[in-house]
Coordinates of C-alpha atoms (C1' of nucleotides) in Angstrom, one line a residue:
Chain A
X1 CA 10.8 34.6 32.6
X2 CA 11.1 32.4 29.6
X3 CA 13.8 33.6 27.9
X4 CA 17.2 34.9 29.9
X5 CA 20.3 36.9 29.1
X6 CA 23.0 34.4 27.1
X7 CA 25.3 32.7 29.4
X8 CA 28.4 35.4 29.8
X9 CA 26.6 38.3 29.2
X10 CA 25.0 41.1 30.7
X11 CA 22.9 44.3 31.3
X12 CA 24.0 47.5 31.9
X13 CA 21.0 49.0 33.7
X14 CA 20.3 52.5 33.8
X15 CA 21.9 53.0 37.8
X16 CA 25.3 51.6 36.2
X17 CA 25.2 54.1 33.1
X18 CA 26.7 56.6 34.4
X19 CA 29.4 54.3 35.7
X20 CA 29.9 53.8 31.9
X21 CA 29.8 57.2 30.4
X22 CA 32.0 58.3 33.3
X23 CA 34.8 55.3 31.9
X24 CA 34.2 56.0 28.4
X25 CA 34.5 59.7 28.5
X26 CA 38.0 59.9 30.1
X27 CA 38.9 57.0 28.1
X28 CA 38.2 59.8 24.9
X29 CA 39.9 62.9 26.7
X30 CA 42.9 61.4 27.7
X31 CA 43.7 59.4 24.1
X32 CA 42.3 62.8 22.4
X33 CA 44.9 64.4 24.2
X34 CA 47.3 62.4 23.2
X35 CA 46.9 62.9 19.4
X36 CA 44.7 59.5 19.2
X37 CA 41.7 59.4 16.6
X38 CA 38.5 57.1 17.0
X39 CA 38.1 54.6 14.8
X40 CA 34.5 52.3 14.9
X41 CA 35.1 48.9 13.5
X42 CA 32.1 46.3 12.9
X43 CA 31.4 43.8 15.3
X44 CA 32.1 41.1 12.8
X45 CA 34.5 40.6 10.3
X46 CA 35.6 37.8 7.9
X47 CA 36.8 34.8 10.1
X48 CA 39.8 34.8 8.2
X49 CA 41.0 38.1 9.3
X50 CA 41.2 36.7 13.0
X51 CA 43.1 33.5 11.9
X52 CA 45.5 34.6 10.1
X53 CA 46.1 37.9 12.6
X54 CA 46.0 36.2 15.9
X55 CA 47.5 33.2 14.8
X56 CA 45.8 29.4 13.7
X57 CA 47.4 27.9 16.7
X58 CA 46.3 30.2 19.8
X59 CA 43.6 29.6 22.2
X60 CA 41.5 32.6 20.6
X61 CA 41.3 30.8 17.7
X62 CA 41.5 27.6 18.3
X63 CA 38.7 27.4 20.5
X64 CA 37.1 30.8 21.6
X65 CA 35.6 32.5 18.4
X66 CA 31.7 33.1 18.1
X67 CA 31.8 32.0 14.3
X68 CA 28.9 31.8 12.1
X69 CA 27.7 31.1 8.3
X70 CA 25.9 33.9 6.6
X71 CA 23.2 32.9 4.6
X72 CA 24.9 32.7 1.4
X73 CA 27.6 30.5 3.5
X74 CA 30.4 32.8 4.2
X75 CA 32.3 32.4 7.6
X76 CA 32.0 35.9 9.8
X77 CA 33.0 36.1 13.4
X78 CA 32.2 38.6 16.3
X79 CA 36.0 40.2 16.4
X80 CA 37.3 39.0 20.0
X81 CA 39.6 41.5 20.0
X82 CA 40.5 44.5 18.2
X83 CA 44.1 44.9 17.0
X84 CA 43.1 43.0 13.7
X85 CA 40.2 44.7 12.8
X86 CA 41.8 48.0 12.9
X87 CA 44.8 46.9 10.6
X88 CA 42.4 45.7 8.0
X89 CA 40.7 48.8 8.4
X90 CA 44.0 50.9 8.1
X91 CA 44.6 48.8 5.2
X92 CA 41.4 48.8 3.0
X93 CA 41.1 52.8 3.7
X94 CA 45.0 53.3 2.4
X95 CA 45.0 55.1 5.5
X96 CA 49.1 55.1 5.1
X97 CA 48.4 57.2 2.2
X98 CA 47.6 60.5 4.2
X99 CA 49.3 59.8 7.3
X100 CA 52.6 58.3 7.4
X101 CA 52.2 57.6 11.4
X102 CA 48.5 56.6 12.2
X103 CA 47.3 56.9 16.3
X104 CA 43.8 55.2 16.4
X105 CA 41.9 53.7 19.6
X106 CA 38.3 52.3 19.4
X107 CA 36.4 51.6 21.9
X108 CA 33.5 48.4 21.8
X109 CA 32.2 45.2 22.7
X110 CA 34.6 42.4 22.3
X111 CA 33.2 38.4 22.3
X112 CA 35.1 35.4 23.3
X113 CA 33.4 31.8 24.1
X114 CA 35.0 30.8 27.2
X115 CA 33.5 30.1 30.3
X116 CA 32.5 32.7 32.7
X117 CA 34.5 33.7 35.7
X118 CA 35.2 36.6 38.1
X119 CA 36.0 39.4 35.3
X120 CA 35.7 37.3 32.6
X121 CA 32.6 37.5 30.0
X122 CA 31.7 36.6 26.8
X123 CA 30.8 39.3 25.6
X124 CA 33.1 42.5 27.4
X125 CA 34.1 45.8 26.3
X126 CA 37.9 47.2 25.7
X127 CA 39.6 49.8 24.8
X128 CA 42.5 50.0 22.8
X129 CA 45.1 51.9 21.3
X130 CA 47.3 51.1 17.6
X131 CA 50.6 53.8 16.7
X132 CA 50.6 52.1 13.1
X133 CA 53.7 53.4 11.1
X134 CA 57.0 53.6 13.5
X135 CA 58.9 51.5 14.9
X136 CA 60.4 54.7 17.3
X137 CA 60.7 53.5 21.5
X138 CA 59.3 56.5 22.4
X139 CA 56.3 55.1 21.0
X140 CA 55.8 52.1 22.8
X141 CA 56.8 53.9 25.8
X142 CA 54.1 56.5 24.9
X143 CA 51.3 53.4 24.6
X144 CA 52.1 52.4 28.4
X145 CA 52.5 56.0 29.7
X146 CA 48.9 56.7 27.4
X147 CA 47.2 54.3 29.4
X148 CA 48.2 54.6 32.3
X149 CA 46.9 58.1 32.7
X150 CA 44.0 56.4 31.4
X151 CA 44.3 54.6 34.6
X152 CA 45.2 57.4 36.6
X153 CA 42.5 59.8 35.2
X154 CA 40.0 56.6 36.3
X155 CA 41.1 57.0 40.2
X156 CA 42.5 53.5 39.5
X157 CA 45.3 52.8 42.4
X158 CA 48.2 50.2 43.2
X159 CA 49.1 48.6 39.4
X160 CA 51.9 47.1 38.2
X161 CA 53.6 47.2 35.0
X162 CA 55.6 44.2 33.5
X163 CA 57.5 44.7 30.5
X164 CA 59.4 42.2 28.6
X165 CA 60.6 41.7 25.2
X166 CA 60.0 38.7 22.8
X167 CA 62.3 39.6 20.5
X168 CA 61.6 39.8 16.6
X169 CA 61.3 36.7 14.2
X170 CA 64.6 36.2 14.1
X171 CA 65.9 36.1 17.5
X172 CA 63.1 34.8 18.8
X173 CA 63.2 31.4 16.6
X174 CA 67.2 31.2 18.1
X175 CA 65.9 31.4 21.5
X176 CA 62.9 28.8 21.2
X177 CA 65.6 26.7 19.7
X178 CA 67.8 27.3 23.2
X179 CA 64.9 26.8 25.4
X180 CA 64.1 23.2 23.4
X181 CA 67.3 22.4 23.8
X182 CA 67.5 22.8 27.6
X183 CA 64.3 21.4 28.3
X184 CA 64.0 18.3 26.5
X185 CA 65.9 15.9 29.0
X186 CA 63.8 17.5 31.4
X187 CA 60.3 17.4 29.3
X188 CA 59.2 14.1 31.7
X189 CA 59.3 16.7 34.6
X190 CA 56.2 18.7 32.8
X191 CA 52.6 18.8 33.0
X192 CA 50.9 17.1 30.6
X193 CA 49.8 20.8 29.1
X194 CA 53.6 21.7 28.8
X195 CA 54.5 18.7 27.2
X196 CA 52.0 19.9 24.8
X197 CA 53.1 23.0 24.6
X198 CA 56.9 22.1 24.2
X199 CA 55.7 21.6 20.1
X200 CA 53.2 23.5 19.8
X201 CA 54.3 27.0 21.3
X202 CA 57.0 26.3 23.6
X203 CA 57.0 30.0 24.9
X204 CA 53.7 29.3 26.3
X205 CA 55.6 26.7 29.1
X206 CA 57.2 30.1 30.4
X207 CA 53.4 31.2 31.9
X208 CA 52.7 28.1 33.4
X209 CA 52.1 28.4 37.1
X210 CA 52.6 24.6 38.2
X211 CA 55.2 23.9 41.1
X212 CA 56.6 21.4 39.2
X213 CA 57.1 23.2 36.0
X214 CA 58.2 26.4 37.7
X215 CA 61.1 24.9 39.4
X216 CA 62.4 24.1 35.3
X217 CA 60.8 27.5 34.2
X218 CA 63.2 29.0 37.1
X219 CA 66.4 27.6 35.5
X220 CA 65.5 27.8 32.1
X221 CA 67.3 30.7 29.3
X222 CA 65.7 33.9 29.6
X223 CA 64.8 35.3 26.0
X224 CA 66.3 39.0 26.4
X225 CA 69.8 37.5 26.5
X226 CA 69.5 36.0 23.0
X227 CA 68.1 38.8 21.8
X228 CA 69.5 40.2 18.3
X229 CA 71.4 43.3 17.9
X230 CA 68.2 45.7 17.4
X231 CA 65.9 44.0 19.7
X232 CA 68.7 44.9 22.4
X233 CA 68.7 48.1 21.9
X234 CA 65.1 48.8 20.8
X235 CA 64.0 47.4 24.6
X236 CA 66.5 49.4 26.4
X237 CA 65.7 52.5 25.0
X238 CA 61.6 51.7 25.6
X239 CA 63.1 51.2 29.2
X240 CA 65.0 54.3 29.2
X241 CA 62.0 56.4 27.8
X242 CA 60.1 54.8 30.8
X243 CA 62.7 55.7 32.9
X244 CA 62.7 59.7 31.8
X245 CA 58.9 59.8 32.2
X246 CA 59.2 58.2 35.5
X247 CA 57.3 55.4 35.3
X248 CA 57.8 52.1 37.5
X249 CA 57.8 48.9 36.1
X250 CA 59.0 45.3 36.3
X251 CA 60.7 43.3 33.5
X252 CA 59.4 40.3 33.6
X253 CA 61.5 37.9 31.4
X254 CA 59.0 35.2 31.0
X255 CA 55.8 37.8 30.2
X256 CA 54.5 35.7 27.4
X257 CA 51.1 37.0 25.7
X258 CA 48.7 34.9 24.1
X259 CA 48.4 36.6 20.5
X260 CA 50.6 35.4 18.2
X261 CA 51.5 38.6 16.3
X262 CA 53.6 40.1 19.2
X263 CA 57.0 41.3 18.7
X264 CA 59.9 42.9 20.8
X265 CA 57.9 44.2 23.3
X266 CA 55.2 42.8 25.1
X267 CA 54.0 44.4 28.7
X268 CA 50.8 43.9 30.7
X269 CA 49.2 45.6 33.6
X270 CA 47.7 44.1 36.4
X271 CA 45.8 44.9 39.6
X272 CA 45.8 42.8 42.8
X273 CA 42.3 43.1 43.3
X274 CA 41.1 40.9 40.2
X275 CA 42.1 37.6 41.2
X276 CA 43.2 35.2 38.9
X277 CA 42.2 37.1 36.0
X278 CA 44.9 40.2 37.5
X279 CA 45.8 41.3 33.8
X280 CA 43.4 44.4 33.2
X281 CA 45.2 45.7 30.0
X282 CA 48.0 44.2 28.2
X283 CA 49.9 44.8 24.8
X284 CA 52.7 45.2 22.5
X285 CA 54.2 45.7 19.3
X286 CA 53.6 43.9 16.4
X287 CA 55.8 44.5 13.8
X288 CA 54.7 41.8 11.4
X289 CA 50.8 42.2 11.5
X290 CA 50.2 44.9 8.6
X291 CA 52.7 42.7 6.2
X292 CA 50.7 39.7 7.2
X293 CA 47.8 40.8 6.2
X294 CA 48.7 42.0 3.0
X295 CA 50.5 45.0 3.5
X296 CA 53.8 46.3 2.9
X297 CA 55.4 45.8 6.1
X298 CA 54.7 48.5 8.7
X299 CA 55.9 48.6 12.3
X300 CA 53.5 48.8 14.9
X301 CA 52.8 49.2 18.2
X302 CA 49.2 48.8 20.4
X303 CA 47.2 48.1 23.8
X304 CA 43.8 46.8 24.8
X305 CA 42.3 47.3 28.3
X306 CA 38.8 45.6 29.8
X307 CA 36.8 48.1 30.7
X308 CA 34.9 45.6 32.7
X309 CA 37.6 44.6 34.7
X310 CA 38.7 48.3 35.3
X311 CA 35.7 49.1 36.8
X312 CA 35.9 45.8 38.8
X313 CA 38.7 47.7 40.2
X314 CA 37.8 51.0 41.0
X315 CA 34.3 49.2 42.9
X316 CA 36.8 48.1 45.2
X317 CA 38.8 50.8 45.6
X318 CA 35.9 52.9 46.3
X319 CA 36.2 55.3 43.4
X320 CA 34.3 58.1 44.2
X321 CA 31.8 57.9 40.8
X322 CA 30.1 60.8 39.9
X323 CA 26.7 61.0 40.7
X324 CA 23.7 61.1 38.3
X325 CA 21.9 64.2 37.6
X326 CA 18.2 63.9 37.9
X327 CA 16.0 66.1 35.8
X328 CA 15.9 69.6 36.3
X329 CA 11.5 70.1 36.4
X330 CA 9.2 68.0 37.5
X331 CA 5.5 69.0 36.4
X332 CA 2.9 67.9 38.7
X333 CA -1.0 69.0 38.8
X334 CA -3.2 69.0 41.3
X335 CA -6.6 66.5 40.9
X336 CA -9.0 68.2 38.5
X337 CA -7.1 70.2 36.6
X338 CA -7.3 69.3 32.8
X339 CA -4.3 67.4 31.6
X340 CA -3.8 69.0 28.5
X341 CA -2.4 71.8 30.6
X342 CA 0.3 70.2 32.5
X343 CA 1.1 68.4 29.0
X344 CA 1.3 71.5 27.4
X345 CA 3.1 73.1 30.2
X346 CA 6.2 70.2 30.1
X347 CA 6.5 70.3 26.7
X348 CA 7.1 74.4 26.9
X349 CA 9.7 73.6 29.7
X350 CA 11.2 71.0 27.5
X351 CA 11.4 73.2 24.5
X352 CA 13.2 75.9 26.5
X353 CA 15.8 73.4 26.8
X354 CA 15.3 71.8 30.2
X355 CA 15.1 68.8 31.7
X356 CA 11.7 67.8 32.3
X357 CA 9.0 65.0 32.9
X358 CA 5.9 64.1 34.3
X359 CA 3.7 61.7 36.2
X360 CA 1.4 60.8 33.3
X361 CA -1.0 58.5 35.6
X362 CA -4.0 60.3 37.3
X363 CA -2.3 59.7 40.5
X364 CA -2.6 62.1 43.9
X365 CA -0.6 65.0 44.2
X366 CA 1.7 63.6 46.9
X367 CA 2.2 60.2 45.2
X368 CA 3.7 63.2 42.2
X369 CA 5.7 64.5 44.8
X370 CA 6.9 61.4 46.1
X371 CA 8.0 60.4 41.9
X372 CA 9.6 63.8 42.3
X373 CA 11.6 63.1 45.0
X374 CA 12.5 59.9 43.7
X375 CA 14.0 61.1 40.3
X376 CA 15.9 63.7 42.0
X377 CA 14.1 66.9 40.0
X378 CA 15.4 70.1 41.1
X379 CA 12.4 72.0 40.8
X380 CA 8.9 70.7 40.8
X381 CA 6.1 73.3 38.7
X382 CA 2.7 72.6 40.4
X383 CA -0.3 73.0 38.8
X384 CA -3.3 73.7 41.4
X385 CA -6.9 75.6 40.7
X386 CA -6.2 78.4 43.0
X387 CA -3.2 79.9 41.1
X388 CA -4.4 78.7 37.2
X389 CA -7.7 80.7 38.0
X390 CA -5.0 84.0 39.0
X391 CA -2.9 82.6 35.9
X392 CA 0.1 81.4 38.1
X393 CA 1.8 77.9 39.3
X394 CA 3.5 77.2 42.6
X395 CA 7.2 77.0 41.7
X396 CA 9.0 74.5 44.5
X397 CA 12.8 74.5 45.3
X398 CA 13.1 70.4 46.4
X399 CA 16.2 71.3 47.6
X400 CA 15.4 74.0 50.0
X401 CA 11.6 73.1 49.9
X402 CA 10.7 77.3 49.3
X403 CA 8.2 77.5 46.9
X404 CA 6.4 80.5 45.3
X405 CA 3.7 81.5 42.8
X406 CA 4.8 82.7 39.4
X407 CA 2.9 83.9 36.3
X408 CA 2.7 81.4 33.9
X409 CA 4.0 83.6 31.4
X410 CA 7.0 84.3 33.3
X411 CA 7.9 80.6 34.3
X412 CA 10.3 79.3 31.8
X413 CA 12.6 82.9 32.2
X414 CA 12.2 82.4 36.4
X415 CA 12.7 78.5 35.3
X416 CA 15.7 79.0 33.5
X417 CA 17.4 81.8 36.2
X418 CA 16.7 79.0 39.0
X419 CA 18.4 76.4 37.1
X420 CA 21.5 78.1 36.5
X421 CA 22.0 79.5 40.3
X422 CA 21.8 75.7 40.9
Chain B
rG1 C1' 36.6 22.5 27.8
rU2 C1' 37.5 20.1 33.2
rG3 C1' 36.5 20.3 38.5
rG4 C1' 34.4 22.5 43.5
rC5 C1' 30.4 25.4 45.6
rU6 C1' 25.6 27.9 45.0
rA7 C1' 20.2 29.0 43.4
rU8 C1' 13.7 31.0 48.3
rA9 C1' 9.6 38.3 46.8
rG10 C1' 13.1 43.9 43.5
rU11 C1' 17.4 43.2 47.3
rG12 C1' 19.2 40.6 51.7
rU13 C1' 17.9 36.3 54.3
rA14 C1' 15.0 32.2 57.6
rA15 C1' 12.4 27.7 57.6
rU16 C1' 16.3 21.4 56.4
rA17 C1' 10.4 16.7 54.9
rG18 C1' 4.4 18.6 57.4
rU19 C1' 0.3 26.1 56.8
rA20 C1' 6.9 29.6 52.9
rG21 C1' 8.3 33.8 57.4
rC22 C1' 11.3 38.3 58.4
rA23 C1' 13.9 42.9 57.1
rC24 C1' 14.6 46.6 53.6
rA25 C1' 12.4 48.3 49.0
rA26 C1' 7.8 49.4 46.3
rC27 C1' 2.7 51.0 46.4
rA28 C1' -1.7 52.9 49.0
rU29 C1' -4.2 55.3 53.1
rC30 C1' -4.1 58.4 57.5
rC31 C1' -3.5 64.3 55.1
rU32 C1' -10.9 66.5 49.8
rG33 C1' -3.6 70.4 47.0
rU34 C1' 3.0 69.1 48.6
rG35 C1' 8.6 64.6 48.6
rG36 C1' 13.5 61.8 52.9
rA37 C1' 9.8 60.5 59.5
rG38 C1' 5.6 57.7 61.8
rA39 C1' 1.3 54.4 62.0
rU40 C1' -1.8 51.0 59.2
rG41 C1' -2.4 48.1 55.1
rU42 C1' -1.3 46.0 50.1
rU43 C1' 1.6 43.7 46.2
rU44 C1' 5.6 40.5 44.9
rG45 C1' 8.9 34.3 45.8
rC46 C1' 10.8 28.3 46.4
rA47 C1' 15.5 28.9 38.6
rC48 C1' 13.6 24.8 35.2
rG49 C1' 12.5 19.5 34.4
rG50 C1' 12.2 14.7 36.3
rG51 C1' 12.5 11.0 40.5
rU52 C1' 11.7 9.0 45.8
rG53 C1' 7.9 9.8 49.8
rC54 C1' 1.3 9.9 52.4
rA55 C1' 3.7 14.6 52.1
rA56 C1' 9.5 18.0 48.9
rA57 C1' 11.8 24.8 49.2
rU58 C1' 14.1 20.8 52.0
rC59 C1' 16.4 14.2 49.7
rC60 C1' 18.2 12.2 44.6
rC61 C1' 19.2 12.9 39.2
rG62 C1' 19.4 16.1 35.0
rU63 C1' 19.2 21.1 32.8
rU64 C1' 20.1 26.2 33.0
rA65 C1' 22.5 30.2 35.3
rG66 C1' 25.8 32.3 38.8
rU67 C1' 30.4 31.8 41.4
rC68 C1' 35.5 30.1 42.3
rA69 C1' 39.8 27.4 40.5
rC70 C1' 42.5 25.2 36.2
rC71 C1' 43.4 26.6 31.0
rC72 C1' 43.8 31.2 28.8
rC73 C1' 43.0 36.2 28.6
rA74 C1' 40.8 42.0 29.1

RNA sequence: GUGGCUAUAGUGUAAUAGUAGCACAACAUCCUGUGGAGAUGUUUGCACGGGUGCAAAUCCCGUUAGUCACCCCA
């Protein structure tokens, strides 16, 4: 046991597969359903791409990118989250060309260097979802409601949605203003990370959970009453759109996320059974991403869950997963009888399009059975001297333990009728 | 990145300085050709590296990993 998994990662062993196709297939239904296409991304992109999307000065950034040279000395990072990617690739492909109004999701492995913690990896998987091309309420009402049933479809119980907006550039530079303003004869009453923070992104004081800095936090401006005109109106009518579709949620005036490109509205989803890490999906619109990456500017509106962190949740709430389905024939042979028979025999059964193995050691017959057993095979095809001489094989229902003799010739027809009554 | 706690067979645990044990699991035999039981038996372990001691799983230091909290996020 020299060499071991890299700190933050981990295996997804065959008993938690199905766990994973389970996720990853509703995941596909439900955003198929909803008119959303796939898109598949690379796992690394320019580093650029993630600095000048996610912002130079946030935490992602700043210190949580994976970033290496290439050999010819170009900077490439493992995307840590997906938003950017897609816009790039919405970009380079003139995707705008064919459709005005783009729905994408993806699905993949996302990296981020921090350290580990209860639902928190390095490397972790999310899903997401990107409307590129409208700046329509429906639309970011239709993101929440998408994922949610998402959620819903999952078995996934008891979670809250908090919905806020952060305004656009405009209104959102008047109201930093404001909240400088009222906290600077007050900024000696802050933790040293908010004093920080009170230059460098003062939004980011609003999220800080320190009893001292709450008390300020409490008193200070909230941003939805400075926001502008259209911002106004733009959040009540995502509200109202919520509020036709009946959906619950919680405005939370001081829901700040940590991407920088977010605009108007921001919400996040959250489950009581995740400790601190509670967010298990989050998002927003981001109005200004496409321009500023070298677009013409296109509205936008997206969402990103951790699949991780949703299964987290559904272990707890005892999800009912669905169970794996062992093979559907088990060939085993009796000692003495030639090999190349029973090889022959699975292969045939294989090629008739079954599910099928074997227990390729020279090992007794009930040490076969007991592999049998242990795989969960439906039918077992045994291979003994008495029958081969009379041309047959014992056919064995695990299930019910009845077995019978069948002509060879006739097994894969009996094989395939026994099967489907299953 | 900072701090607290943890590390013994595949899993869960005991021994707290003096012969590493137990349960479950796995495998085999009892049954010269039949799988969830039983009996018997077998295999598998002190995370890694140093230090103190006659003697270290046990005490000390470091590393690694896990875990929880902070930060931030999915």
């Amino acid at each position: 046991m020299n060499i071991r998994i890299p700190k933050g990662t981990q295996d997804i062993l065959p008993e938690d597969i199905s766990k994973w196709y389970f996720v990853e297939n509703k995941i596909r239904e439900v955003l198929i359903k909803y008119g959303y296409q796939e898109i598949r991304t690379p796992i690394f992109e320019h580093t650029e791409l993630f600095v000048r999307g996610i912002g130079e000065s946030t935490d992602i950034v700043t210190k949580e990118m994976f970033t290496f040279l290439d050999r010819k000395g170009r900077s490439l990072t493992l995307r840590p989250e997906g938003t950017a990617p897609v816009v790039r690739s919405y970009l380079e492909n003139k995707m705008s060309r064919v459709y005005p109004v783009l729905k994408l999701f993806y699905l993949g492995p996302m990296f981020r260097c921090e350290k580990p913690q209860a639902g928190r990896f390095r490397q972790f998987h999310q899903f997401g979802i990107e409307v590129i091309g409208t700046k329509s309420p429906e639309v970011d009402a239709e993101v929440i409601i998408a994922s949610i049933e998402v959620y819903k479809k999952l078995g996934l119980k008891n979670l809250e949605v908090l919905i806020n907006s952060v305004g656009c550039k405009k209104c959102r530079a008047i109201y930093i203003q404001k909240l400088k303003e009222f906290i600077k004869d007050k900024i000696d009453f802050l933790c040293l990370e908010c004093k920080n923070r009170y230059s460098k992104n003062p939004l980011r004081i609003l999220d800080c959970k320190k009893d001292s800095c709450q008390k300020i936090i409490k008193k200070t401006p909230i941003i939805t009453e400075y926001l502008c005109q259209d911002c106004q109106q733009h959040f009540a009518e995502v509200k109202s759109y919520l509020d036709i579709l009946g959906i619950k949620y919680f405005v939370e005036p001081r829901l700040v996320r940590g991407l920088d490109y977010y605009t108007k509205t921001a919400f996040e989803i959250i489950s009581g059974e995740l400790g601190a890490q509670n967010a298990i999906g989050g998002g927003g619109r981001y109005d200004d991403l496409v321009e500023e990456l070298g677009g013409d500017p296109t509205p936008a509106v997206g969402f990103a869950a951790g699949i991780e962190r949703m299964i987290i949740v559904m272990n707890q709430q005892n999800v009912e997963w669905p169970k794996n389905r062992g093979l559907d024939i088990f060939v085993a042979k009796v000692k003495g009888i030639n090999k190349d028979i029973a090889f022959k025999l699975l292969q045939k059964v294989r090629s008739a399009g079954l599910s099928a193995d074997m227990d390729y050691s020279s090992k007794s017959l009930k040490s076969q059975m007991r592999l049998a057993h242990k795989i969960d095979v439906k039918y077992t095809v045994i291979i003994g001297e008495e029958e081969l001489a009379k041309n047959m094989v014992t056919l064995r229902n695990m299930k019910t333990k009845e077995q019978k003799e069948v002509k060879i010739d006739n097994l894969i027809d009996e094989l395939t009728l026994c099967i489907n009554n299953v």
